[in-house]
Amino acid sequence: MKTVDVALMLYANCQMASVHGLGDLFSVANQYASDHGGTVRIRSYHWSPETDEGQRPAYVIVPGRMTAPMAKDEAGQSTAWLRDCHAHGATITSVCGGAFVLGHSGLLEGRRATTHWFYGDAFKTAFPTTTLMPGDILIEDGDIITAAGMMAWTDLGLRLVYRILGPTVMADTAKFLLVDPAGREQRHYSRFAPNLTHGDKAILKVQHWLQGRAGKEVSVEAMSAEAGLETRTFLRRFQKATGVRPTEYVQDLRVALAREKLEFSRDTVEQIAWDVGYKDPAAFRRVFQRITGLGVGAYRERFNANAALGNLA
């Protein structure tokens, strides 16, 4: 029986739920592989600098953390080990904020990666040579794989099962664990989190003003007047401060409000579109799909609290 070693890296305050969950997922997958007559199994074990015995696994998983992502000066021994494993052929992977550890190791330079949407801005600042894909749950860039949110360890685990034990075992494992094996995107779950700490008081004033006018008609001219700036200056400073154009910001704000209404109300789509500032429901549907990756109906079906309670009744 051939074994493929997968090291689960332990460090201070890492998310042990993902560590133990991945161990369980691999155990289920091994059982299905055996049932199908497979000759390969996954052997997972825990690794930390204190328990290092010189193993060189085929795969390394860096879990997320229950606190802020690891800073560079804290990553020391771990990053050296990651680089050594990678140099000897290991595929290096991460979950959630674990991508910061990969970034500090230098393994993400020139690569594509993802991390939890909440840490997106901090990640881009820390690792400017990495192409962040903030809307994706999983980015598979050859021998580097990154998974986004804290529960994205399920997506990563299934991807590794697919690689090591094949698609049939992956599908059986997903069905047993009641995990959707494909089709998810981080933007289905992420929330609009505007930058409010940029230090530009005129732009911050407009952001607060827009929040209070969510759903109302607003023009760029009105925004620049609220900021007390000439329109061209306003446009330049707004994008520098927030990272998006004012029109995009307004759309994000409206869609965030629409999400809440779809999740917690029984209002019609037409009523919601009107309430968040769209006179044309078709235009609202197009913008909503573009930003969230889901149609309005699909979003409501998946996330509406009343629907969920009805299913439990």
PDB file of C-alpha atoms in Angstrom, residues 68-249:
ATOM      1  CA  ALA A  68      -4.975  38.055  13.147  1.00  0.00           C
ATOM      2  CA  PRO A  69      -2.749  36.384  10.519  1.00  0.00           C
ATOM      3  CA  MET A  70       0.841  35.608  11.428  1.00  0.00           C
ATOM      4  CA  ALA A  71       3.312  38.475  11.106  1.00  0.00           C
ATOM      5  CA  LYS A  72       6.632  38.026   9.320  1.00  0.00           C
ATOM      6  CA  ASP A  73       8.801  38.142  12.452  1.00  0.00           C
ATOM      7  CA  GLU A  74       6.706  35.346  13.986  1.00  0.00           C
ATOM      8  CA  ALA A  75       6.887  33.096  10.938  1.00  0.00           C
ATOM      9  CA  GLY A  76      10.664  32.368  11.109  1.00  0.00           C
ATOM     10  CA  GLN A  77      11.177  28.617  11.525  1.00  0.00           C
ATOM     11  CA  SER A  78       7.933  27.738   9.793  1.00  0.00           C
ATOM     12  CA  THR A  79       8.780  29.594   6.597  1.00  0.00           C
ATOM     13  CA  ALA A  80      12.242  28.049   6.418  1.00  0.00           C
ATOM     14  CA  TRP A  81      10.678  24.581   6.671  1.00  0.00           C
ATOM     15  CA  LEU A  82       8.064  25.438   4.039  1.00  0.00           C
ATOM     16  CA  ARG A  83      10.745  26.576   1.615  1.00  0.00           C
ATOM     17  CA  ASP A  84      12.743  23.398   2.252  1.00  0.00           C
ATOM     18  CA  CYS A  85       9.696  21.181   1.668  1.00  0.00           C
ATOM     19  CA  HIS A  86       8.843  23.062  -1.509  1.00  0.00           C
ATOM     20  CA  ALA A  87      12.408  22.804  -2.767  1.00  0.00           C
ATOM     21  CA  HIS A  88      12.180  19.025  -2.358  1.00  0.00           C
ATOM     22  CA  GLY A  89       8.964  18.762  -4.385  1.00  0.00           C
ATOM     23  CA  ALA A  90       6.171  19.266  -1.844  1.00  0.00           C
ATOM     24  CA  THR A  91       2.937  21.028  -2.782  1.00  0.00           C
ATOM     25  CA  ILE A  92       2.346  23.806  -0.241  1.00  0.00           C
ATOM     26  CA  THR A  93      -1.216  24.759   0.647  1.00  0.00           C
ATOM     27  CA  SER A  94      -3.019  27.102   3.026  1.00  0.00           C
ATOM     28  CA  VAL A  95      -6.441  27.838   4.471  1.00  0.00           C
ATOM     29  CA  CYS A  96      -7.787  31.329   5.222  1.00  0.00           C
ATOM     30  CA  GLY A  97      -5.126  33.537   6.864  1.00  0.00           C
ATOM     31  CA  GLY A  98      -2.600  30.739   6.500  1.00  0.00           C
ATOM     32  CA  ALA A  99      -1.837  32.312   3.123  1.00  0.00           C
ATOM     33  CA  PHE A 100       0.092  35.006   5.020  1.00  0.00           C
ATOM     34  CA  VAL A 101       2.547  32.349   6.209  1.00  0.00           C
ATOM     35  CA  LEU A 102       3.074  31.268   2.603  1.00  0.00           C
ATOM     36  CA  GLY A 103       3.518  34.915   1.660  1.00  0.00           C
ATOM     37  CA  HIS A 104       6.147  35.486   4.344  1.00  0.00           C
ATOM     38  CA  SER A 105       8.023  32.423   3.072  1.00  0.00           C
ATOM     39  CA  GLY A 106       8.336  34.018  -0.368  1.00  0.00           C
ATOM     40  CA  LEU A 107       6.530  31.132  -2.045  1.00  0.00           C
ATOM     41  CA  LEU A 108       3.740  33.352  -3.362  1.00  0.00           C
ATOM     42  CA  GLU A 109       5.929  35.774  -5.289  1.00  0.00           C
ATOM     43  CA  GLY A 110       4.583  36.030  -8.818  1.00  0.00           C
ATOM     44  CA  ARG A 111       1.818  33.548  -7.974  1.00  0.00           C
ATOM     45  CA  ARG A 112      -1.963  33.700  -7.815  1.00  0.00           C
ATOM     46  CA  ALA A 113      -3.528  33.194  -4.396  1.00  0.00           C
ATOM     47  CA  THR A 114      -6.598  33.753  -2.277  1.00  0.00           C
ATOM     48  CA  THR A 115      -7.306  34.349   1.404  1.00  0.00           C
ATOM     49  CA  HIS A 116     -10.289  35.343   3.516  1.00  0.00           C
ATOM     50  CA  TRP A 117     -11.986  38.395   1.995  1.00  0.00           C
ATOM     51  CA  PHE A 118     -11.692  40.204   5.342  1.00  0.00           C
ATOM     52  CA  TYR A 119      -7.893  40.199   5.022  1.00  0.00           C
ATOM     53  CA  GLY A 120      -7.802  41.163   1.344  1.00  0.00           C
ATOM     54  CA  ASP A 121      -6.426  44.684   1.709  1.00  0.00           C
ATOM     55  CA  ALA A 122      -3.839  43.658   4.283  1.00  0.00           C
ATOM     56  CA  PHE A 123      -2.714  40.801   2.045  1.00  0.00           C
ATOM     57  CA  LYS A 124      -2.304  43.018  -1.020  1.00  0.00           C
ATOM     58  CA  THR A 125      -0.266  45.500   1.018  1.00  0.00           C
ATOM     59  CA  ALA A 126       1.972  42.811   2.499  1.00  0.00           C
ATOM     60  CA  PHE A 127       2.514  40.863  -0.738  1.00  0.00           C
ATOM     61  CA  PRO A 128       2.303  43.226  -3.727  1.00  0.00           C
ATOM     62  CA  THR A 129       3.932  40.750  -6.137  1.00  0.00           C
ATOM     63  CA  THR A 130       1.182  38.185  -5.543  1.00  0.00           C
ATOM     64  CA  THR A 131      -1.977  38.338  -7.634  1.00  0.00           C
ATOM     65  CA  LEU A 132      -4.813  38.122  -5.114  1.00  0.00           C
ATOM     66  CA  MET A 133      -8.008  36.495  -6.397  1.00  0.00           C
ATOM     67  CA  PRO A 134     -10.439  37.730  -3.726  1.00  0.00           C
ATOM     68  CA  GLY A 135     -13.584  36.225  -5.226  1.00  0.00           C
ATOM     69  CA  ASP A 136     -12.384  32.621  -5.337  1.00  0.00           C
ATOM     70  CA  ILE A 137     -12.735  29.948  -2.679  1.00  0.00           C
ATOM     71  CA  LEU A 138      -9.790  27.941  -4.026  1.00  0.00           C
ATOM     72  CA  ILE A 139      -6.808  28.904  -6.192  1.00  0.00           C
ATOM     73  CA  GLU A 140      -4.786  26.002  -7.569  1.00  0.00           C
ATOM     74  CA  ASP A 141      -1.511  27.345  -8.946  1.00  0.00           C
ATOM     75  CA  GLY A 142       0.411  24.166  -9.641  1.00  0.00           C
ATOM     76  CA  ASP A 143       2.379  23.275  -6.521  1.00  0.00           C
ATOM     77  CA  ILE A 144       0.789  26.090  -4.493  1.00  0.00           C
ATOM     78  CA  ILE A 145      -2.880  25.863  -3.450  1.00  0.00           C
ATOM     79  CA  THR A 146      -4.648  28.474  -1.330  1.00  0.00           C
ATOM     80  CA  ALA A 147      -8.179  28.279   0.087  1.00  0.00           C
ATOM     81  CA  ALA A 148     -10.118  31.323   1.217  1.00  0.00           C
ATOM     82  CA  GLY A 149     -12.374  31.289   4.290  1.00  0.00           C
ATOM     83  CA  MET A 150     -12.070  29.469   7.600  1.00  0.00           C
ATOM     84  CA  MET A 151     -14.352  26.643   6.441  1.00  0.00           C
ATOM     85  CA  ALA A 152     -12.641  26.400   3.050  1.00  0.00           C
ATOM     86  CA  TRP A 153     -10.548  23.579   4.502  1.00  0.00           C
ATOM     87  CA  THR A 154     -13.319  21.345   3.148  1.00  0.00           C
ATOM     88  CA  ASP A 155     -12.672  22.624  -0.386  1.00  0.00           C
ATOM     89  CA  LEU A 156      -8.928  22.183   0.026  1.00  0.00           C
ATOM     90  CA  GLY A 157      -9.287  18.722   1.534  1.00  0.00           C
ATOM     91  CA  LEU A 158     -11.489  17.537  -1.319  1.00  0.00           C
ATOM     92  CA  ARG A 159      -9.068  18.966  -3.869  1.00  0.00           C
ATOM     93  CA  LEU A 160      -6.192  17.029  -2.289  1.00  0.00           C
ATOM     94  CA  VAL A 161      -8.302  13.864  -2.231  1.00  0.00           C
ATOM     95  CA  TYR A 162      -8.989  14.433  -5.920  1.00  0.00           C
ATOM     96  CA  ARG A 163      -5.278  14.786  -6.622  1.00  0.00           C
ATOM     97  CA  ILE A 164      -4.143  11.831  -4.546  1.00  0.00           C
ATOM     98  CA  LEU A 165      -7.028   9.338  -4.611  1.00  0.00           C
ATOM     99  CA  GLY A 166      -8.964  10.406  -7.704  1.00  0.00           C
ATOM    100  CA  PRO A 167     -12.337  11.920  -8.614  1.00  0.00           C
ATOM    101  CA  THR A 168     -14.500   8.943  -7.625  1.00  0.00           C
ATOM    102  CA  VAL A 169     -13.165   8.877  -4.072  1.00  0.00           C
ATOM    103  CA  MET A 170     -13.440  12.674  -3.899  1.00  0.00           C
ATOM    104  CA  ALA A 171     -17.117  12.524  -4.948  1.00  0.00           C
ATOM    105  CA  ASP A 172     -17.888   9.729  -2.460  1.00  0.00           C
ATOM    106  CA  THR A 173     -16.172  11.649   0.341  1.00  0.00           C
ATOM    107  CA  ALA A 174     -18.060  14.852  -0.466  1.00  0.00           C
ATOM    108  CA  LYS A 175     -21.398  13.023  -0.495  1.00  0.00           C
ATOM    109  CA  PHE A 176     -20.692  11.330   2.820  1.00  0.00           C
ATOM    110  CA  LEU A 177     -19.712  14.606   4.474  1.00  0.00           C
ATOM    111  CA  LEU A 178     -22.597  16.513   2.804  1.00  0.00           C
ATOM    112  CA  VAL A 179     -20.131  18.996   1.308  1.00  0.00           C
ATOM    113  CA  ASP A 180     -20.688  20.654  -2.053  1.00  0.00           C
ATOM    114  CA  PRO A 181     -17.571  19.623  -4.002  1.00  0.00           C
ATOM    115  CA  ALA A 182     -17.649  22.430  -6.555  1.00  0.00           C
ATOM    116  CA  GLY A 183     -19.255  25.653  -7.716  1.00  0.00           C
ATOM    117  CA  ARG A 184     -18.709  27.859  -4.699  1.00  0.00           C
ATOM    118  CA  GLU A 185     -17.150  31.303  -4.857  1.00  0.00           C
ATOM    119  CA  GLN A 186     -16.007  33.532  -2.025  1.00  0.00           C
ATOM    120  CA  ARG A 187     -18.016  36.474  -3.358  1.00  0.00           C
ATOM    121  CA  HIS A 188     -21.205  34.506  -2.596  1.00  0.00           C
ATOM    122  CA  TYR A 189     -20.373  35.032   1.094  1.00  0.00           C
ATOM    123  CA  SER A 190     -18.225  38.153   1.344  1.00  0.00           C
ATOM    124  CA  ARG A 191     -19.626  41.414   2.606  1.00  0.00           C
ATOM    125  CA  PHE A 192     -18.985  44.960   1.440  1.00  0.00           C
ATOM    126  CA  ALA A 193     -16.335  46.268   3.822  1.00  0.00           C
ATOM    127  CA  PRO A 194     -15.303  49.757   2.665  1.00  0.00           C
ATOM    128  CA  ASN A 195     -12.001  51.248   3.744  1.00  0.00           C
ATOM    129  CA  LEU A 196     -12.751  53.908   6.353  1.00  0.00           C
ATOM    130  CA  THR A 197      -9.226  54.342   7.718  1.00  0.00           C
ATOM    131  CA  HIS A 198      -7.554  56.004   4.732  1.00  0.00           C
ATOM    132  CA  GLY A 199      -7.258  59.387   6.474  1.00  0.00           C
ATOM    133  CA  ASP A 200      -8.906  61.524   3.771  1.00  0.00           C
ATOM    134  CA  LYS A 201     -11.527  63.410   5.779  1.00  0.00           C
ATOM    135  CA  ALA A 202     -13.340  64.807   2.741  1.00  0.00           C
ATOM    136  CA  ILE A 203     -13.799  61.342   1.247  1.00  0.00           C
ATOM    137  CA  LEU A 204     -14.747  59.834   4.600  1.00  0.00           C
ATOM    138  CA  LYS A 205     -17.453  62.489   4.919  1.00  0.00           C
ATOM    139  CA  VAL A 206     -18.877  61.382   1.571  1.00  0.00           C
ATOM    140  CA  GLN A 207     -18.749  57.707   2.579  1.00  0.00           C
ATOM    141  CA  HIS A 208     -20.786  58.411   5.722  1.00  0.00           C
ATOM    142  CA  TRP A 209     -23.178  60.544   3.669  1.00  0.00           C
ATOM    143  CA  LEU A 210     -23.653  57.731   1.143  1.00  0.00           C
ATOM    144  CA  GLN A 211     -24.326  55.231   3.917  1.00  0.00           C
ATOM    145  CA  GLY A 212     -27.151  57.410   5.148  1.00  0.00           C
ATOM    146  CA  ARG A 213     -28.557  57.758   1.638  1.00  0.00           C
ATOM    147  CA  ALA A 214     -28.416  54.075   0.683  1.00  0.00           C
ATOM    148  CA  GLY A 215     -31.108  53.450  -1.915  1.00  0.00           C
ATOM    149  CA  LYS A 216     -31.481  57.088  -2.930  1.00  0.00           C
ATOM    150  CA  GLU A 217     -30.435  58.615  -6.235  1.00  0.00           C
ATOM    151  CA  VAL A 218     -27.009  60.197  -6.047  1.00  0.00           C
ATOM    152  CA  SER A 219     -24.732  61.673  -8.686  1.00  0.00           C
ATOM    153  CA  VAL A 220     -20.979  62.148  -8.858  1.00  0.00           C
ATOM    154  CA  GLU A 221     -21.601  65.888  -8.874  1.00  0.00           C
ATOM    155  CA  ALA A 222     -23.581  65.612  -5.644  1.00  0.00           C
ATOM    156  CA  MET A 223     -20.822  63.549  -4.056  1.00  0.00           C
ATOM    157  CA  SER A 224     -18.094  65.964  -5.061  1.00  0.00           C
ATOM    158  CA  ALA A 225     -20.198  68.847  -3.728  1.00  0.00           C
ATOM    159  CA  GLU A 226     -20.598  67.012  -0.409  1.00  0.00           C
ATOM    160  CA  ALA A 227     -16.819  66.584  -0.287  1.00  0.00           C
ATOM    161  CA  GLY A 228     -16.266  70.233  -1.162  1.00  0.00           C
ATOM    162  CA  LEU A 229     -14.014  69.270  -4.052  1.00  0.00           C
ATOM    163  CA  GLU A 230     -13.883  69.898  -7.791  1.00  0.00           C
ATOM    164  CA  THR A 231     -15.232  66.835  -9.610  1.00  0.00           C
ATOM    165  CA  ARG A 232     -11.943  65.713 -11.164  1.00  0.00           C
ATOM    166  CA  THR A 233     -10.132  66.065  -7.833  1.00  0.00           C
ATOM    167  CA  PHE A 234     -12.921  64.223  -6.058  1.00  0.00           C
ATOM    168  CA  LEU A 235     -12.794  61.304  -8.495  1.00  0.00           C
ATOM    169  CA  ARG A 236      -9.036  60.965  -8.113  1.00  0.00           C
ATOM    170  CA  ARG A 237      -9.061  61.164  -4.314  1.00  0.00           C
ATOM    171  CA  PHE A 238     -12.065  58.875  -3.927  1.00  0.00           C
ATOM    172  CA  GLN A 239     -10.468  56.069  -5.932  1.00  0.00           C
ATOM    173  CA  LYS A 240      -7.139  56.517  -4.159  1.00  0.00           C
ATOM    174  CA  ALA A 241      -8.836  56.326  -0.741  1.00  0.00           C
ATOM    175  CA  THR A 242     -11.333  53.518  -1.379  1.00  0.00           C
ATOM    176  CA  GLY A 243      -9.774  51.569  -4.233  1.00  0.00           C
ATOM    177  CA  VAL A 244     -12.880  51.872  -6.431  1.00  0.00           C
ATOM    178  CA  ARG A 245     -14.669  54.533  -8.476  1.00  0.00           C
ATOM    179  CA  PRO A 246     -17.608  56.336  -6.816  1.00  0.00           C
ATOM    180  CA  THR A 247     -20.157  54.656  -9.101  1.00  0.00           C
ATOM    181  CA  GLU A 248     -18.766  51.219  -8.203  1.00  0.00           C
ATOM    182  CA  TYR A 249     -18.851  52.143  -4.532  1.00  0.00           C
TER     183      TYR A 249
END
